[in-house]
Structure formats: structure tokens, C-alpha cells
Amino acid sequence: MGWGKTWTVMFRCINCDEKFTLRHVAFERINVLQAIYPCPSCGAQPVKGRSGEYTGRAHALVDLTDTMETVYRKTKDGETWHFHPDCAHWPSDEYIELEAPPRLGQFCNECTAKTSIAKEIN
């Protein structure tokens, strides 16, 4: 699935034991990030060396939250913001993305309608 549900993932560093959070992660990328993402506190990575050999350890997965988070996207030269991934005009290439509602521009009518329908069903 191209857009799918995104996850908020919390890891504990293999080196310094500090926790760090990554947002908007596709489920199939969690294991990869656990093995290669550098710790924001100390920079440690489970994969080291120029040849990229795996050290045998990965950051510990501490928490995984499946809450859908609203993101707002528009094409770089567009004025319409989209916020529903099922929208026929959902930007997938060369877009600007915000995690908070934009202050300028307009919201997509299709996204607004899809969100209203989803609220009525739930």
C-alpha cells in the first residue's frame, strides 16, 4: 500500500540508552530504521563501518503507536492543501508537507468531504 497508515515509533539507543522518537513511519520501514537510524543524542548506529557491516545489535523498539496523524500536503507551486491520503489529487511527488494546519491557501473540497464522511461513519 503506497500511503498506508503511518506509525510513531520510539527506540532506545544501543549506545547511550536515550529514547528517541520517529514520526510518520511506514510499518515496513520500522525494522530498517531500527538497524540504521543514527541516535540523535550520541550518533550511534547499529550499522557501522564503510562497508556497512551490521554489528549484530539494533536500537531497542520501546513503543509503537498506530494513531493516524494528519499531515497537510500541497504541490510546490499549488495553493490547495490536501489532508486525506485517499484524495484523487493527493500529492506524491515534489510536495510540501506540514504537520500542522496551514495558515495560507485553501483546503481541498474532496479531502473535506472524505473526512466528513469518515466522521459520520464513526
Short mmCIF file of N, CA and C in Angstrom, two decimals, residues 7 14 18 25 36 38 40 43 50 56 58 60 62-63 68 74 78 80 82-83 85 94-95 100 119-121:
data_model
loop_
_atom_site.label_atom_id
_atom_site.label_comp_id
_atom_site.label_asym_id
_atom_site.label_seq_id
_atom_site.Cartn_x
_atom_site.Cartn_y
_atom_site.Cartn_z
N TRP A 7 3.08 5.33 11.50
CA TRP A 7 3.26 4.99 12.90
C TRP A 7 4.23 5.97 13.55
N ILE A 14 21.23 1.94 21.24
CA ILE A 14 22.10 0.81 21.61
C ILE A 14 23.32 1.26 22.40
N GLU A 18 19.45 6.49 25.54
CA GLU A 18 18.46 7.57 25.42
C GLU A 18 17.35 7.11 24.48
N VAL A 25 6.16 6.93 10.18
CA VAL A 25 6.95 5.82 9.67
C VAL A 25 6.02 4.75 9.09
N ILE A 36 19.47 1.12 11.18
CA ILE A 36 20.39 2.08 10.55
C ILE A 36 20.29 3.51 11.04
N PRO A 38 20.66 6.84 12.95
CA PRO A 38 21.59 7.29 13.99
C PRO A 38 20.84 7.90 15.18
N PRO A 40 19.87 10.49 17.77
CA PRO A 40 20.02 11.95 17.78
C PRO A 40 20.88 12.46 18.93
N GLY A 43 24.66 9.79 18.18
CA GLY A 43 25.07 9.48 16.81
C GLY A 43 25.33 8.00 16.53
N ARG A 50 32.62 1.53 6.86
CA ARG A 50 32.46 1.97 5.48
C ARG A 50 31.77 0.91 4.63
N GLY A 56 25.29 -6.53 14.72
CA GLY A 56 24.59 -7.59 15.44
C GLY A 56 23.59 -7.08 16.45
N ALA A 58 20.62 -3.82 17.37
CA ALA A 58 19.78 -2.75 16.82
C ALA A 58 19.25 -1.93 17.98
N ALA A 60 16.64 -0.64 20.49
CA ALA A 60 15.50 -1.37 21.05
C ALA A 60 14.21 -0.63 20.71
N VAL A 62 10.86 0.54 21.74
CA VAL A 62 10.26 0.80 23.04
C VAL A 62 8.75 0.96 22.93
N ASP A 63 8.30 1.66 21.87
CA ASP A 63 6.87 1.92 21.74
C ASP A 63 6.52 2.08 20.26
N MET A 68 -3.29 7.57 13.55
CA MET A 68 -3.13 8.30 12.30
C MET A 68 -2.94 9.78 12.63
N LYS A 74 0.71 19.90 -0.28
CA LYS A 74 0.35 20.61 -1.50
C LYS A 74 1.54 20.52 -2.44
N GLY A 78 1.39 24.78 -5.98
CA GLY A 78 -0.06 24.81 -5.80
C GLY A 78 -0.49 25.66 -4.64
N THR A 80 -3.67 24.64 -3.08
CA THR A 80 -4.65 23.81 -2.39
C THR A 80 -3.94 22.77 -1.53
N HIS A 82 -4.03 19.39 0.74
CA HIS A 82 -4.72 18.11 0.84
C HIS A 82 -4.38 17.49 2.19
N PHE A 83 -5.35 16.80 2.79
CA PHE A 83 -5.09 16.18 4.08
C PHE A 83 -5.72 14.80 4.22
N PRO A 85 -5.29 11.01 2.48
CA PRO A 85 -4.48 10.24 1.53
C PRO A 85 -5.28 9.55 0.42
N GLU A 94 7.21 15.66 -5.28
CA GLU A 94 7.57 17.08 -5.18
C GLU A 94 6.48 17.92 -4.50
N TYR A 95 6.27 17.63 -3.24
CA TYR A 95 5.25 18.33 -2.46
C TYR A 95 5.86 18.96 -1.22
N ALA A 100 1.03 20.61 10.86
CA ALA A 100 0.03 21.47 11.49
C ALA A 100 -0.78 22.11 10.36
N LYS A 119 -16.15 10.77 9.59
CA LYS A 119 -16.64 11.13 10.91
C LYS A 119 -18.07 10.64 11.12
N GLU A 120 -18.90 10.69 10.08
CA GLU A 120 -20.28 10.23 10.18
C GLU A 120 -20.35 8.73 10.41
N ILE A 121 -19.45 7.97 9.80
CA ILE A 121 -19.43 6.51 9.93
C ILE A 121 -19.00 6.12 11.34
#
